[in-house]
Coordinates of C-alpha atoms in Angstrom, one line a residue:
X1 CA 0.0 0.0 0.0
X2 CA 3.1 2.1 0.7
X3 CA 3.2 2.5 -3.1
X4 CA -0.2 4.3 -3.1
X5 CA 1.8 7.0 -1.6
X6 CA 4.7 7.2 -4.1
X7 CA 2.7 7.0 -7.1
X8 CA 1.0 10.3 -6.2
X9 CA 4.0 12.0 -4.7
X10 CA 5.4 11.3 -8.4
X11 CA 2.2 13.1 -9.9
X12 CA 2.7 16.3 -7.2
X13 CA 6.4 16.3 -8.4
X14 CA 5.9 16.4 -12.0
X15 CA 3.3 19.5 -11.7
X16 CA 5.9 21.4 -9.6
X17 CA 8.6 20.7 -12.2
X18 CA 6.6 22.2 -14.8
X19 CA 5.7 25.0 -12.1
X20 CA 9.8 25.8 -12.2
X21 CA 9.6 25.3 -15.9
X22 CA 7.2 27.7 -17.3
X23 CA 7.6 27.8 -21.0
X24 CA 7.5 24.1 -21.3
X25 CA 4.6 24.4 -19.1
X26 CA 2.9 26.9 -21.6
X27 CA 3.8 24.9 -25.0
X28 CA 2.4 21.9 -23.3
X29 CA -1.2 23.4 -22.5
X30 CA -1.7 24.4 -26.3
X31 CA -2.7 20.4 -27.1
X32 CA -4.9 20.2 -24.4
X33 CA -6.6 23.4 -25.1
X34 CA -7.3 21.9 -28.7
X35 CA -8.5 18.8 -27.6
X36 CA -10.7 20.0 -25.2
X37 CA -12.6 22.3 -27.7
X38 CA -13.4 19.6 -29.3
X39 CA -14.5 17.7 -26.9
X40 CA -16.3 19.5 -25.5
X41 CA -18.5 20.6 -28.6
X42 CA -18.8 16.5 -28.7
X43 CA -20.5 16.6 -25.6
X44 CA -22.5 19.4 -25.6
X45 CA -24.2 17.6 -28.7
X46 CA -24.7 14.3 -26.7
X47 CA -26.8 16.3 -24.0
X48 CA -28.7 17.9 -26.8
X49 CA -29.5 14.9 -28.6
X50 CA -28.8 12.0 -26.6
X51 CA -32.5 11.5 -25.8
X52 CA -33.4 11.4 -28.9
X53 CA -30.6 9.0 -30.0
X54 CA -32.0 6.6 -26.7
X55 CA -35.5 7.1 -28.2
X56 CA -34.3 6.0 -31.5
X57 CA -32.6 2.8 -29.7
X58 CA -35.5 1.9 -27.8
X59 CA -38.3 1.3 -29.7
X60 CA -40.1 -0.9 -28.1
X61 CA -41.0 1.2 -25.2
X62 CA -43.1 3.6 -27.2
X63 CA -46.3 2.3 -26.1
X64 CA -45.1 2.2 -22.0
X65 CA -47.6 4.2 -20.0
X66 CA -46.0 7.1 -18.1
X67 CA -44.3 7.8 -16.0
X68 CA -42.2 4.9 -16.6
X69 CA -41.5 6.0 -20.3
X70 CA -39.8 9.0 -18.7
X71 CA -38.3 7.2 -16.3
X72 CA -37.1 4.7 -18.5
X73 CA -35.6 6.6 -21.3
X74 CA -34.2 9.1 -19.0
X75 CA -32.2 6.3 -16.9
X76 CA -30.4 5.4 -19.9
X77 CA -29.8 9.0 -21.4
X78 CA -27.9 9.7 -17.8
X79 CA -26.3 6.4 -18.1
X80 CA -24.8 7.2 -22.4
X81 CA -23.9 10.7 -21.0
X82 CA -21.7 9.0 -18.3
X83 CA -20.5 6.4 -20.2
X84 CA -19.2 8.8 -22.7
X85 CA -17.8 11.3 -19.9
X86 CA -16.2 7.9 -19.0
X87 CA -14.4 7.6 -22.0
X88 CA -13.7 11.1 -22.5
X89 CA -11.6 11.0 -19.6
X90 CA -9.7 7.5 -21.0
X91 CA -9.8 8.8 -24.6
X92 CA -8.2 12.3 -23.6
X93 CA -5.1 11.5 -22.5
X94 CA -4.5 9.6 -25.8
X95 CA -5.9 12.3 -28.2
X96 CA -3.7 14.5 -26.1
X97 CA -0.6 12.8 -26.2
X98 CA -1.2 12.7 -30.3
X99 CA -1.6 16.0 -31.0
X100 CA 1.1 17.1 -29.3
X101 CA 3.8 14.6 -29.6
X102 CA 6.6 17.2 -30.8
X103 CA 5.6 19.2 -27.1
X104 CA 5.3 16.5 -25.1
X105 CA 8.5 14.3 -25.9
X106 CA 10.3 17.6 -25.8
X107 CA 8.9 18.2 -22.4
X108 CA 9.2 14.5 -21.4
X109 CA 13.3 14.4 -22.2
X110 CA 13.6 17.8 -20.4
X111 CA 12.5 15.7 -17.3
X112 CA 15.0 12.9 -18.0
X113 CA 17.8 15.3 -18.1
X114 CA 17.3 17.0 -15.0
X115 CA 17.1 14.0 -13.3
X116 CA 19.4 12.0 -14.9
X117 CA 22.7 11.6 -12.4
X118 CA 24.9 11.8 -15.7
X119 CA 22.4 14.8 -17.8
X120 CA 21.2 12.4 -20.2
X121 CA 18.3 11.2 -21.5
X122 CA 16.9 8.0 -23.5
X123 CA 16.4 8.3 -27.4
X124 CA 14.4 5.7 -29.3
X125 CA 16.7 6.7 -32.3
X126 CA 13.5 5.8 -34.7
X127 CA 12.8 8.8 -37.4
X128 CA 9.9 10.8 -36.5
X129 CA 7.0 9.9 -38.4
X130 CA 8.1 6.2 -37.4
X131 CA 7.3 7.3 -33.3
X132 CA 4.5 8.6 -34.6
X133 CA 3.0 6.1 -36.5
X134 CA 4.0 3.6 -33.2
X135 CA 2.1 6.2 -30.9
X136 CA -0.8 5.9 -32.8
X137 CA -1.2 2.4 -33.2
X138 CA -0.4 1.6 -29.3
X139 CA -3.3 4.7 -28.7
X140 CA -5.8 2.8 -30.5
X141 CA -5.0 -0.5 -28.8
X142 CA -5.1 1.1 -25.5
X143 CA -8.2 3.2 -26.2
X144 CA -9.9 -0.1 -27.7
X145 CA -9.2 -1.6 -24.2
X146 CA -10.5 0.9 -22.4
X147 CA -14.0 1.4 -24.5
X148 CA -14.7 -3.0 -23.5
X149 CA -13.5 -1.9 -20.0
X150 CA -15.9 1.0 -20.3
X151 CA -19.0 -1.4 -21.8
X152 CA -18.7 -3.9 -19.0
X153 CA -19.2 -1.0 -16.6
X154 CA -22.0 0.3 -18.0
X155 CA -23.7 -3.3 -18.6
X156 CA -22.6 -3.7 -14.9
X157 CA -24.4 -0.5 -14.4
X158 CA -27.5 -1.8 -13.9
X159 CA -27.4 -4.5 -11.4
X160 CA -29.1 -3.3 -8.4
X161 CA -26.7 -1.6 -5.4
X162 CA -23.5 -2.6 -7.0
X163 CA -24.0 -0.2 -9.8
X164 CA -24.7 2.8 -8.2
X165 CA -22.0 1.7 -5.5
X166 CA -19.0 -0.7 -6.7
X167 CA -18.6 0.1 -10.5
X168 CA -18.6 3.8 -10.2
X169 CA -15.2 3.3 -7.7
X170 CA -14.0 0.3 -9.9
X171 CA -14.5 2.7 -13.1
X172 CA -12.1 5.4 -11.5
X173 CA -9.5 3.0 -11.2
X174 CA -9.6 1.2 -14.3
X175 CA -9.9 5.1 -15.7
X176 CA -7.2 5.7 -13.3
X177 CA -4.8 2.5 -15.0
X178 CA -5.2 3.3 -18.6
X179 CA -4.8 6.8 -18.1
X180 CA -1.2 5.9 -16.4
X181 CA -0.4 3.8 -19.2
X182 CA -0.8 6.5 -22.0
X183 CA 1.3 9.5 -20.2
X184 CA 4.3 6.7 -19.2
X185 CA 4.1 5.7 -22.9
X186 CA 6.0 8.9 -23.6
X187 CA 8.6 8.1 -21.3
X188 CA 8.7 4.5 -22.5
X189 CA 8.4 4.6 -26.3
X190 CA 11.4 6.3 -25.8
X191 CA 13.5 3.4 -24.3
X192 CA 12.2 1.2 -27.4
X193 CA 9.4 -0.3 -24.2
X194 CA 6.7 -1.6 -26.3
X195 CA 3.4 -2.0 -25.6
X196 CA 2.8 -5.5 -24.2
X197 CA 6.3 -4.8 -21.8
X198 CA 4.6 -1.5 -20.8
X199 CA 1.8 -2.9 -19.9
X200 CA 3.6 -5.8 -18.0
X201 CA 5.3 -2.7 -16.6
X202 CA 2.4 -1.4 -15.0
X203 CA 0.4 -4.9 -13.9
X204 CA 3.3 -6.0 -12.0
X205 CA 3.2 -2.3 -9.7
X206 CA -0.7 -2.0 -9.7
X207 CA -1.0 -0.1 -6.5
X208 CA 2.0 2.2 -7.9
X209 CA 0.2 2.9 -10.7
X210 CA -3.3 3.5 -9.2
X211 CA -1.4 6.5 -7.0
X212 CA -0.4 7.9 -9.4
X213 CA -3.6 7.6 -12.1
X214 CA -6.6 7.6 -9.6
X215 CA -6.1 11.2 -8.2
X216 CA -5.3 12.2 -11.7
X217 CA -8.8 10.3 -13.5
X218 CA -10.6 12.3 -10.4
X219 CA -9.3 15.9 -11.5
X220 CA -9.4 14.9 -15.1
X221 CA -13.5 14.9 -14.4
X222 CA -13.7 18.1 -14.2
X223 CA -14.1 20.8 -16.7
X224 CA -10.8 22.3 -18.1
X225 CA -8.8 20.8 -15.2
X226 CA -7.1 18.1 -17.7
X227 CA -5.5 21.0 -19.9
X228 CA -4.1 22.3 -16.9
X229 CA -2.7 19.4 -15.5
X230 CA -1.6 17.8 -18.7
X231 CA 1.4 19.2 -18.8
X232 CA 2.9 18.2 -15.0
X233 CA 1.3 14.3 -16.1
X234 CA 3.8 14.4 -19.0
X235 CA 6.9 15.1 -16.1
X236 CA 5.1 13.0 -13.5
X237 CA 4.8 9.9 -15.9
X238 CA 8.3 10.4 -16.8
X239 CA 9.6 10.0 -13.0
X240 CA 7.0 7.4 -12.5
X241 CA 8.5 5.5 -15.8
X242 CA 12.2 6.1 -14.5
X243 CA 11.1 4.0 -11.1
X244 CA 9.7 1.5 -13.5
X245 CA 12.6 1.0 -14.8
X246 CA 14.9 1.2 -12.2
X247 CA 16.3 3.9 -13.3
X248 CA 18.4 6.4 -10.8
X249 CA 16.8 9.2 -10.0
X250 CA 19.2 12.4 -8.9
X251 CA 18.9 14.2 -5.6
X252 CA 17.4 17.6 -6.0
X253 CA 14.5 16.6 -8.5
X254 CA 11.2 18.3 -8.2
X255 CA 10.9 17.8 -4.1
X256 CA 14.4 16.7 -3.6
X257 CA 13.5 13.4 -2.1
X258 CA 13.0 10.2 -3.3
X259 CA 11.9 7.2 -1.6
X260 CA 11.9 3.7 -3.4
X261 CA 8.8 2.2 -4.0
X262 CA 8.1 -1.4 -3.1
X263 CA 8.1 -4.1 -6.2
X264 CA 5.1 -5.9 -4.8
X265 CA 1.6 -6.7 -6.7
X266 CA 1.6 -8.6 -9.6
X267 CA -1.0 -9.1 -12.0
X268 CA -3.9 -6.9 -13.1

């Protein structure tokens, strides 16, 4: 449990590096800005139309008497909207990341080299539109993950009790994983990590990793606090991927402590 702890010190350390750092800090907020216009003009047309799109789906309750038409149709209209909020949180990390890949590797190797003992920091060495095109397929994967992640929950949604209690918590963490997963890609993708090591990467330090992406998948629900915070995810996820790794990180980084995390909890 002790790595609870570590994994969100690392997310407090990386928004106080970009803090000291703030023309990285304002690059990185121009992707998030982008992505959030859209969307947000995404879900403002869900709420506008979403009952209609759960009419459309539902056919066979037109004939219910009221109030149970209402009732009906309005459950599932709150449950779409949350589903997609759901996703929104997964999917905008990943959009994110895309969009800004020349900010946020610049940003991401900044990191390394402060707190690399030697200076240094880790190049893939692959041509750009090579890291690109790896980016985007792993974003895909990871965003197809989430979405069958995100339609047990919301079949699970409707069992009595646990879906109003359980699933809600269990969503923020599996939000909380996958999130985790796409800002220590940066870091990763670097050290030629691909995806199925990343991913064993994280399994094997769940409660790590859940320190780290839980607090973040809570902010990141609510409006305009994920641009804001994008850029400090990008540092944090880097320091987070250096522990992953093993790798040494120097005295005097962002809170000029650093305490070893346990290598406890495997599988996911």
């Amino acid at each position: 449990m002790r790595d609870l702890g570590v994994g969100f010190r690392y997310l407090l350390r990386g928004q106080r590096w970009v803090a000291r750092h703030g023309r990285q800090y304002g690059f990185g907020l121009l992707p998030g800005l982008i992505t959030l216009v859209l969307y947000a003009a995404a879900l403002v047309a869900l709420a506008l139309w979403g009952q209609d799109l759960v009419g459309w789906a539902t056919p066979f309750a037109d004939d219910w008497s009221s109030p149970w038409l209402g009732l009906f149709r309005g459950f599932l209209t709150a449950v779409l909207f949350a589903l997609a909020l759901l996703l929104s949180v997964v999917t905008f990390t990943a959009v994110t990341l895309l969009i800004g890949q020349p900010f946020y590797e610049s940003l991401s190797e900044s990191v390394d080299r402060d707190v690399s003992p030697d200076g240094t920091a880790p190049e893939s060495g692959l041509p750009v539109h090579q890291e690109l095109w790896i980016s985007a397929r792993d974003s895909l994967r990871i965003v197809v993950r989430a979405a069958l992640w995100g339609v047990l929950l919301f079949a699970l949604g409707f069992v009595p009790v646990v879906g109003q209690t359980a699933v809600p918590v269990l969503g923020v963490f599996v939000t909380g994983f996958f999130l985790t997963e796409e800002l220590t890609a940066v870091a990763l993708q670097r050290r030629r990590v691909d995806l199925r090591d990343r991913l064993a990467l994280l399994r094997a330090r769940k409660t790590l990793i859940w320190g780290f992406g839980t607090p973040l998948a809570l902010a990141f629900l609510v409006p305009f606090v994920a641009v804001f915070l994008m850029p400090g995810a990008v540092a944090g996820a880097t320091l987070l991927a250096r522990d992953l790794r093993g790798e040494e990180i120097a005295e005097g980084e962002p809170d000029g402590e650093q305490e070893p995390a346990s290598k406890g909890d495997a599988g996911w």
